[in-house]
CSV table of C-alpha atoms in Angstrom, one decimal:
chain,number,residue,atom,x,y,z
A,10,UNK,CA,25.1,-4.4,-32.3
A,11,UNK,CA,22.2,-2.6,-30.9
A,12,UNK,CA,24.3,-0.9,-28.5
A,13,UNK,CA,26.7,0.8,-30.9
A,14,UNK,CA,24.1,1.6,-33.1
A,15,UNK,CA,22.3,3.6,-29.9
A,16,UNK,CA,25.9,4.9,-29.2
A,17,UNK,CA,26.0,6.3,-32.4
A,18,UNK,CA,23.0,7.7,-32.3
A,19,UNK,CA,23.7,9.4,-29.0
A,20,UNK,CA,27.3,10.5,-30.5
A,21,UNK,CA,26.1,12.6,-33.9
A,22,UNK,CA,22.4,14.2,-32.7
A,23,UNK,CA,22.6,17.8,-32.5
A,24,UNK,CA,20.8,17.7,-28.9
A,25,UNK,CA,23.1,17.7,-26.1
A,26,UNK,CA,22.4,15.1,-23.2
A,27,UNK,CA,23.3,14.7,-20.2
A,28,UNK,CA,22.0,11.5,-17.4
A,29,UNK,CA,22.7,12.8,-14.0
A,30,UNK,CA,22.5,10.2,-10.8
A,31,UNK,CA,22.3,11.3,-7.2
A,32,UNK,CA,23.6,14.4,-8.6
A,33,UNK,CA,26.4,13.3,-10.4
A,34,UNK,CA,27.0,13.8,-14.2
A,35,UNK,CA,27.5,10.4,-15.4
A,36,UNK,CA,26.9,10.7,-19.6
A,37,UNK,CA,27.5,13.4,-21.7
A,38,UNK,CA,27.2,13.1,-25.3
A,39,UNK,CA,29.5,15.5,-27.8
A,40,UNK,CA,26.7,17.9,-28.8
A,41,UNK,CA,26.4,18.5,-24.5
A,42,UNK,CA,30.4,19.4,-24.7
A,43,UNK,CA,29.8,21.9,-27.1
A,44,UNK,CA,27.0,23.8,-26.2
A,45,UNK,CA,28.5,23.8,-22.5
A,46,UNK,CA,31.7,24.3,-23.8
A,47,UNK,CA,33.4,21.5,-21.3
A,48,UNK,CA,34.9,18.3,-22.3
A,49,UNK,CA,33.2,15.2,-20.8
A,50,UNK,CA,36.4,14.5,-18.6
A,51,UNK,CA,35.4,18.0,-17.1
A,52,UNK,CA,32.2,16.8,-16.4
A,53,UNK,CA,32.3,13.1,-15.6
A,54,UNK,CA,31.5,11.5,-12.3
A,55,UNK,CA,31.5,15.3,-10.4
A,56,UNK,CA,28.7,16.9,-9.1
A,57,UNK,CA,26.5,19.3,-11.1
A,58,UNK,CA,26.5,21.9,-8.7
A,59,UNK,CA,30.0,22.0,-8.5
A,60,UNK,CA,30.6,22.3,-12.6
A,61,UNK,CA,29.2,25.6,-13.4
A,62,UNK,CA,29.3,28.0,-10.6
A,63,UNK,CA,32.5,29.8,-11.7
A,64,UNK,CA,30.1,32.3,-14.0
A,65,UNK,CA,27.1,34.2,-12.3
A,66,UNK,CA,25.7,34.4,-15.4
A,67,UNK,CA,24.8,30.8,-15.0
A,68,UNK,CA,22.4,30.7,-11.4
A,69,UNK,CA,19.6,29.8,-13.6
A,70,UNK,CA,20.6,27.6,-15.6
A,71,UNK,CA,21.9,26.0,-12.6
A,72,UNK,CA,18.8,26.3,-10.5
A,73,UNK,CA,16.9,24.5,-13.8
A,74,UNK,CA,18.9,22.0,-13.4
A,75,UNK,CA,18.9,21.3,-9.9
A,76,UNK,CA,15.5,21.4,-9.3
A,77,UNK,CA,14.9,18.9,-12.4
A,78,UNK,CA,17.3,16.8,-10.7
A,79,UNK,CA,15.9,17.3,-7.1
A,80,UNK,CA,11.9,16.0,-8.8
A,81,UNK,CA,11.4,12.5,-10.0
A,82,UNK,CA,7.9,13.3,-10.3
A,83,UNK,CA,7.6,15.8,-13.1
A,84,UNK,CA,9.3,16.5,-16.2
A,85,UNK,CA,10.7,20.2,-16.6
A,86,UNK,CA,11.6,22.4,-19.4
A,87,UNK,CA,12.7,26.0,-19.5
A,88,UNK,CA,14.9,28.5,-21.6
A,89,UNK,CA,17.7,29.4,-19.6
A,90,UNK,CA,20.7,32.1,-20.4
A,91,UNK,CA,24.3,30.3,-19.8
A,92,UNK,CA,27.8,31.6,-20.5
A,93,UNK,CA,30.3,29.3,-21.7
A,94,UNK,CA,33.3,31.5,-20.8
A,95,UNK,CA,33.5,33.4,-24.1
A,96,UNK,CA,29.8,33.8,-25.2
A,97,UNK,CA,26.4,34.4,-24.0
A,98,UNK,CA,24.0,31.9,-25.1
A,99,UNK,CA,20.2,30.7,-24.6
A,100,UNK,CA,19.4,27.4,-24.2
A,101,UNK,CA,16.2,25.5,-24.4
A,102,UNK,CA,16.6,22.5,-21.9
A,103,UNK,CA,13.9,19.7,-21.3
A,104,UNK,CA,14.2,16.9,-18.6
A,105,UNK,CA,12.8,14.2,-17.2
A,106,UNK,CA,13.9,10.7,-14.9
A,107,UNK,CA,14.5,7.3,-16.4
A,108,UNK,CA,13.0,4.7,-14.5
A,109,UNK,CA,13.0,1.2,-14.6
A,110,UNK,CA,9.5,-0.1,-13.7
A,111,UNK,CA,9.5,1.5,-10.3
A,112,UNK,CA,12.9,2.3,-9.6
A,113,UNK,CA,14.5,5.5,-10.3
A,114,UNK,CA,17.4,5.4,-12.8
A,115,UNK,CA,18.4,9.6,-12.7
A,116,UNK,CA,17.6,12.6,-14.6
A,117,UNK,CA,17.8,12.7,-18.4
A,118,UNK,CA,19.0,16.3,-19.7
A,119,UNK,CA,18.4,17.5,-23.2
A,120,UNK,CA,19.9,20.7,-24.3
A,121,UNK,CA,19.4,22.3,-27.6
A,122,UNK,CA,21.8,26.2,-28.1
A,123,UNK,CA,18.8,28.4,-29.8
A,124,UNK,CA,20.6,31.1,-30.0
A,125,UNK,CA,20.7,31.4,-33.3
A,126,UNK,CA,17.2,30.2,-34.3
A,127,UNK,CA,16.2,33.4,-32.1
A,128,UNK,CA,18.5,35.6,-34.1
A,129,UNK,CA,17.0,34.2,-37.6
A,130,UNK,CA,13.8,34.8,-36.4
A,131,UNK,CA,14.2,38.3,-35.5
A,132,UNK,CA,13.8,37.8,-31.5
A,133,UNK,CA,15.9,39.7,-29.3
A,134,UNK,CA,16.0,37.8,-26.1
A,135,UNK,CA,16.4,39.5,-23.0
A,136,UNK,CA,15.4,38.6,-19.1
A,137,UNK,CA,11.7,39.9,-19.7
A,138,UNK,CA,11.3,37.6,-22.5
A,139,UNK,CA,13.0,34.4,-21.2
A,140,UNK,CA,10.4,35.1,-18.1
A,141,UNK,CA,7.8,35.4,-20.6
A,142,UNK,CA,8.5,32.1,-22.7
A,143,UNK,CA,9.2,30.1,-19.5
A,144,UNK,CA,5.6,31.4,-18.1
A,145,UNK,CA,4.2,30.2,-21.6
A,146,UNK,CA,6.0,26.7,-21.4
A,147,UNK,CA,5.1,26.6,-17.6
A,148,UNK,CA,1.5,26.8,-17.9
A,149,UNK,CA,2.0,24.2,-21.4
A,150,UNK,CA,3.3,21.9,-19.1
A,151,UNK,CA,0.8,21.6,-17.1
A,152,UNK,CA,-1.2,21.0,-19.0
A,153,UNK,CA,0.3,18.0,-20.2
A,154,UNK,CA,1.9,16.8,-17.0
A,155,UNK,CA,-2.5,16.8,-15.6
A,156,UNK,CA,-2.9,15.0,-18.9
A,157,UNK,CA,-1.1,12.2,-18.8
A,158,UNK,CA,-1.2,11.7,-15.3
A,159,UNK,CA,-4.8,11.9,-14.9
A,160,UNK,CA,-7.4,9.4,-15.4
A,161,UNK,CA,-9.5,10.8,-18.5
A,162,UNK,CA,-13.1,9.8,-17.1
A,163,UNK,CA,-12.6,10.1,-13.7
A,164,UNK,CA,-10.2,12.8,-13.1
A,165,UNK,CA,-8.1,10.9,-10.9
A,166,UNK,CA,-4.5,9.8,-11.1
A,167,UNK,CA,-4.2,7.3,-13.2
A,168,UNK,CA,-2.3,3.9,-12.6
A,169,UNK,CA,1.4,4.5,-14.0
A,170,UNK,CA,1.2,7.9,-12.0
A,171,UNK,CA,-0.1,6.7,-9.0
A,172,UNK,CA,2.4,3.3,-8.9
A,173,UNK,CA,5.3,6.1,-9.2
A,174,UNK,CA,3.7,8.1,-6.3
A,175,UNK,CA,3.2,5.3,-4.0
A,176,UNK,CA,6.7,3.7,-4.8
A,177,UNK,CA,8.5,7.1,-4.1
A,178,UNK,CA,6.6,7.7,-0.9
A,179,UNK,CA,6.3,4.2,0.9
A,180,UNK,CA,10.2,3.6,0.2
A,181,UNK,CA,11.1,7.1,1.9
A,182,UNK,CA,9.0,6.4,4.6
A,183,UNK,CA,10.6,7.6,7.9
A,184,UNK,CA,10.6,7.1,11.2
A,185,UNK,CA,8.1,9.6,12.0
A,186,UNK,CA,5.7,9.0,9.2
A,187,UNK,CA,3.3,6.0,8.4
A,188,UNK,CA,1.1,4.8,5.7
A,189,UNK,CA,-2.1,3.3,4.6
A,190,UNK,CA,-2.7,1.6,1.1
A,191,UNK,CA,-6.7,0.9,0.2
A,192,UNK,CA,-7.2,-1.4,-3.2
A,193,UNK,CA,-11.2,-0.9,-3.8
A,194,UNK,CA,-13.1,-2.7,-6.5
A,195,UNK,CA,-16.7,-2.1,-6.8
A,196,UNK,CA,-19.3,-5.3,-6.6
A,197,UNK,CA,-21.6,-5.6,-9.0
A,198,UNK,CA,-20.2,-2.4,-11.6
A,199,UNK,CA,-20.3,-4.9,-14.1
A,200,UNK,CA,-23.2,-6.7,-14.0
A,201,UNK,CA,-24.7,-2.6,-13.6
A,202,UNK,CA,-22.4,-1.6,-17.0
A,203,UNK,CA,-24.1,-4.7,-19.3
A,204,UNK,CA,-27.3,-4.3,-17.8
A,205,UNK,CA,-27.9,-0.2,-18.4
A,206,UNK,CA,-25.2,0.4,-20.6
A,207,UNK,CA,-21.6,1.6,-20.9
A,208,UNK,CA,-23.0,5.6,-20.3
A,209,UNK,CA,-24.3,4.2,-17.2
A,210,UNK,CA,-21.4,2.1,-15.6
A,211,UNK,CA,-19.1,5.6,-16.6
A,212,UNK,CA,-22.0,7.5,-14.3
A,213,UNK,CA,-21.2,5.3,-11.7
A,214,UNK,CA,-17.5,5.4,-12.2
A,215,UNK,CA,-17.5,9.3,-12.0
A,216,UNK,CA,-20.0,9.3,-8.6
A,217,UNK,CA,-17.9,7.1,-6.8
A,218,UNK,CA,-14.8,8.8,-7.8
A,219,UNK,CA,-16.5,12.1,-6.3
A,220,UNK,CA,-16.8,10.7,-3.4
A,221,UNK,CA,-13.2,9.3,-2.8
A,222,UNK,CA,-11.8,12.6,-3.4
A,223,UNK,CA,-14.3,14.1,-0.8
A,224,UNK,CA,-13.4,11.6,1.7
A,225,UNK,CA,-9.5,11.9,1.3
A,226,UNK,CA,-9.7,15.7,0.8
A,227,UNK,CA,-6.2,16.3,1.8
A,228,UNK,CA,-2.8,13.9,3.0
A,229,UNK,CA,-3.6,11.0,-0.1
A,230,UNK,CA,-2.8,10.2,-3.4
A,231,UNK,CA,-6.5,8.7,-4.8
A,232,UNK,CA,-6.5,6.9,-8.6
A,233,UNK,CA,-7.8,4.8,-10.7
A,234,UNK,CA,-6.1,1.5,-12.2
A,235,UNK,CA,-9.0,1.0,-15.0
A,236,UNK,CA,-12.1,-0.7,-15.0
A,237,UNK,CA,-13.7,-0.8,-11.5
A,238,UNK,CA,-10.7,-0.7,-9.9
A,239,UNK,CA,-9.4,2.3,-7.5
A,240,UNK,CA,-6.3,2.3,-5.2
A,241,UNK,CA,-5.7,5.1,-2.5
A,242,UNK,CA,-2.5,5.3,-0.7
A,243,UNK,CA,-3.4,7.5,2.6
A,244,UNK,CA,-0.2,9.7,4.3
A,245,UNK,CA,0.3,9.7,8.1
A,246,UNK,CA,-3.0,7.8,9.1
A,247,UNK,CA,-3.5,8.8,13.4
A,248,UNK,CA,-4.0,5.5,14.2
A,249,UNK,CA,-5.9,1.9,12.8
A,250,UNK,CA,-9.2,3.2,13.8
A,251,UNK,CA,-8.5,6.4,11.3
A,252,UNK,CA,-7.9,3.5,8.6
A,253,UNK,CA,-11.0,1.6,9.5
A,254,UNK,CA,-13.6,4.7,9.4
A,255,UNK,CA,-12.0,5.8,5.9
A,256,UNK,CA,-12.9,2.1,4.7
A,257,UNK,CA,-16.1,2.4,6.4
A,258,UNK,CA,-16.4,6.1,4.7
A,259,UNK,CA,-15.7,4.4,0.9
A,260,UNK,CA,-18.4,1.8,1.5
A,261,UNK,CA,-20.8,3.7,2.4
A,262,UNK,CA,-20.0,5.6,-0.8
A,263,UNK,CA,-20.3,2.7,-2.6
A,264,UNK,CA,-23.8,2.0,-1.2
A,265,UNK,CA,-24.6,5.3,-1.9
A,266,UNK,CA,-24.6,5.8,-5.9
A,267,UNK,CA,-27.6,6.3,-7.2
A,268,UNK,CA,-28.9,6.8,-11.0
A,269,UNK,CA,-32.2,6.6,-11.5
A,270,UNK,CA,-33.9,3.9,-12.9
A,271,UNK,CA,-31.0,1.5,-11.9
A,272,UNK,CA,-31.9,-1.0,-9.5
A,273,UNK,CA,-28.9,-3.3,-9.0
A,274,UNK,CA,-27.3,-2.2,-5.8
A,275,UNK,CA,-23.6,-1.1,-5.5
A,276,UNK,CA,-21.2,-2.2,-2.9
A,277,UNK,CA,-17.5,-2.2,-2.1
A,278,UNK,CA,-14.4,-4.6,-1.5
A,279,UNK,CA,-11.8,-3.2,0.1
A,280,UNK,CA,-8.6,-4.4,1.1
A,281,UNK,CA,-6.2,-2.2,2.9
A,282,UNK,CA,-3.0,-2.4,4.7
A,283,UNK,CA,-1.3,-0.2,7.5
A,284,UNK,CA,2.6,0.6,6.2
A,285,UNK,CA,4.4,1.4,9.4
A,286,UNK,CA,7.9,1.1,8.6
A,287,UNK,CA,9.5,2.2,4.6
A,288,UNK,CA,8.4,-0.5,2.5
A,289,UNK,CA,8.4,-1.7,-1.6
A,290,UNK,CA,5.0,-0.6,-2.8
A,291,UNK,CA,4.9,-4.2,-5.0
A,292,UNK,CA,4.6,-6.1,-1.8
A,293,UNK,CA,1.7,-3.8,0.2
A,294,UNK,CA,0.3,-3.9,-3.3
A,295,UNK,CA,0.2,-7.5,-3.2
A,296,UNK,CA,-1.3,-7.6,0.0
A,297,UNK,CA,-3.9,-5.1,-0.6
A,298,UNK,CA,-5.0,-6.8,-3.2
A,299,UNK,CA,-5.1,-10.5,-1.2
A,300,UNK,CA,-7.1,-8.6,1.2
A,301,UNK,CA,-9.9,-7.2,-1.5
A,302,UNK,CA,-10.2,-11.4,-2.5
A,303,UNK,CA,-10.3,-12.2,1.1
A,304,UNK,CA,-13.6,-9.9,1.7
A,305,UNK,CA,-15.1,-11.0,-1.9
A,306,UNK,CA,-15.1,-14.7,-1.0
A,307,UNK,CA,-16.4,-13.9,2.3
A,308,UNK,CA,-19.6,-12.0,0.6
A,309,UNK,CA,-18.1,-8.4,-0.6
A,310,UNK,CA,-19.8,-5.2,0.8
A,311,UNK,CA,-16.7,-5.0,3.2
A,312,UNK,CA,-13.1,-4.7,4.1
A,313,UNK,CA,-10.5,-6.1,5.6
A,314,UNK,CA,-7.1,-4.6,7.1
A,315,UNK,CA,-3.8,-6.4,7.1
């Protein structure tokens, strides 16, 4: 039941959708065969880039699409001009990937034809002003895209965004490139957060994170799961003993944080482990994590390398 009742849905909405899969078009919804002006058996199980390069009047709309469908990572949206064979029309198109926890599903399309809300509103739309509107929606979306995948206190990537990330690179992994995944959790934070307070333990939070992003200034993706918590996932490490000084590098971070009046002592657990070959970012995950247990039984203030 819940199926048709989604399938309807999908069927009478005015927004035109399309999912796209390794590049080829495998839903369209009515609304889409309208506003492109192609039946679904047109468009069904081919390749995008082979549907609509028969007009040159359609490059961008095919570049918009391509490169949505070419990014996992980020959502896209733009206003795009596109000729259906008979008319010019503008189209305001928003996408984004489906995944399922970690694993990519495709691109989801939405198209909406405002050529006519432009019209009512007295707009005429020309190449200047598309530029215009997709340089205002550009620099919107940034905004949101560093919103939610940012860490709000820290300024680091936060956890959905950073499990995405690591997923994407470790499984793509080739032969020529290697990894290194650090699980940190500070010692101590919390007895330091009841003891002086929450504005204290966010201090602490906020110097630490500092200092990660100074010591993995370039080549790593560096975020916070919550709490006391950080995970780093390090690109192309030279060698183990590159891994080992970063570790050494975080704890003496750690060590370092200082707020005055605060006498309890930070330290670090770390638990890293070196990703040589393409890999499931669950299972180094997993293993980082064993690792950051391994040191804290074993007296914290250290780290250990799988």
């Amino acid at each position: 039941m819940q199926e048709v009742i989604q399938e309807k849905i999908l069927s009478n909405i005015s927004a035109g959708i399309l999912f796209v899969k390794k590049g080829i078009i495998k839903y369209v919804n009515p609304a889409a065969e309208n506003i492109l002006g192609k039946t679904a058996a047109e468009m069904l199980d081919n390749p995008f880039a082979e549907i609509f390069i028969e007009y040159e009047e359609n490059d961008d709309f095919n570049q918009v699409i391509l490169d949505s469908v070419g990014d996992y990572n980020n959502a896209h949206e733009n206003i795009v001009q596109y000729f259906d064979g008979e008319n010019i029309k503008y189209l305001h198109i928003k996408s984004s990937a489906l995944r399922e926890d970690t694993q990519k599903l495709g691109i989801l399309i939405l198209l909406d034809d405002i050529t006519e809300l432009m019209k009512l509103r007295g707009i005429e739309l020309d190449l200047q002003k598309i530029q215009e509107l997709n340089q205002q929606l550009k620099i919107r979306n940034q905004q949101l895209k560093k919103e939610s995948e940012t860490d709000k206190l820290t300024g680091l990537l936060n956890k959905k965004t950073m499990e995405n990330l690591c997923a994407d690179y470790l499984q793509s992994l080739t032969e020529s490139e290697t990894a290194a995944l650090y699980v940190i959790d500070l010692d101590h934070f919390k007895e330091a957060n009841d003891t002086y307070g929450h504005q204290c333990g966010d201090m602490i939070l906020q110097i630490f994170a500092n200092s990660l992003q100074e010591i993995f200034s370039e080549n790593a993706y560096v975020g916070r799961f919550g709490g006391d918590e950080f995970v780093i996932l390090l690109k192309n490490p030279a060698d183990e003993n590159f891994v080992a000084d970063k570790a050494r590098a975080i704890l003496q971070a750690a060590k370092d944080i200082f707020i005055e009046g605060m006498k309890i002592q930070i330290t670090a657990s770390i638990g890293a482990v070196n990703v040589p070959v393409a890999a499931e970012y669950e299972k180094i995950f997993a293993l980082a994590d064993k690792a950051v247990y391994f040191v804290k039984e074993h007296g914290r203030n250290n780290f250990h390398i799988s």
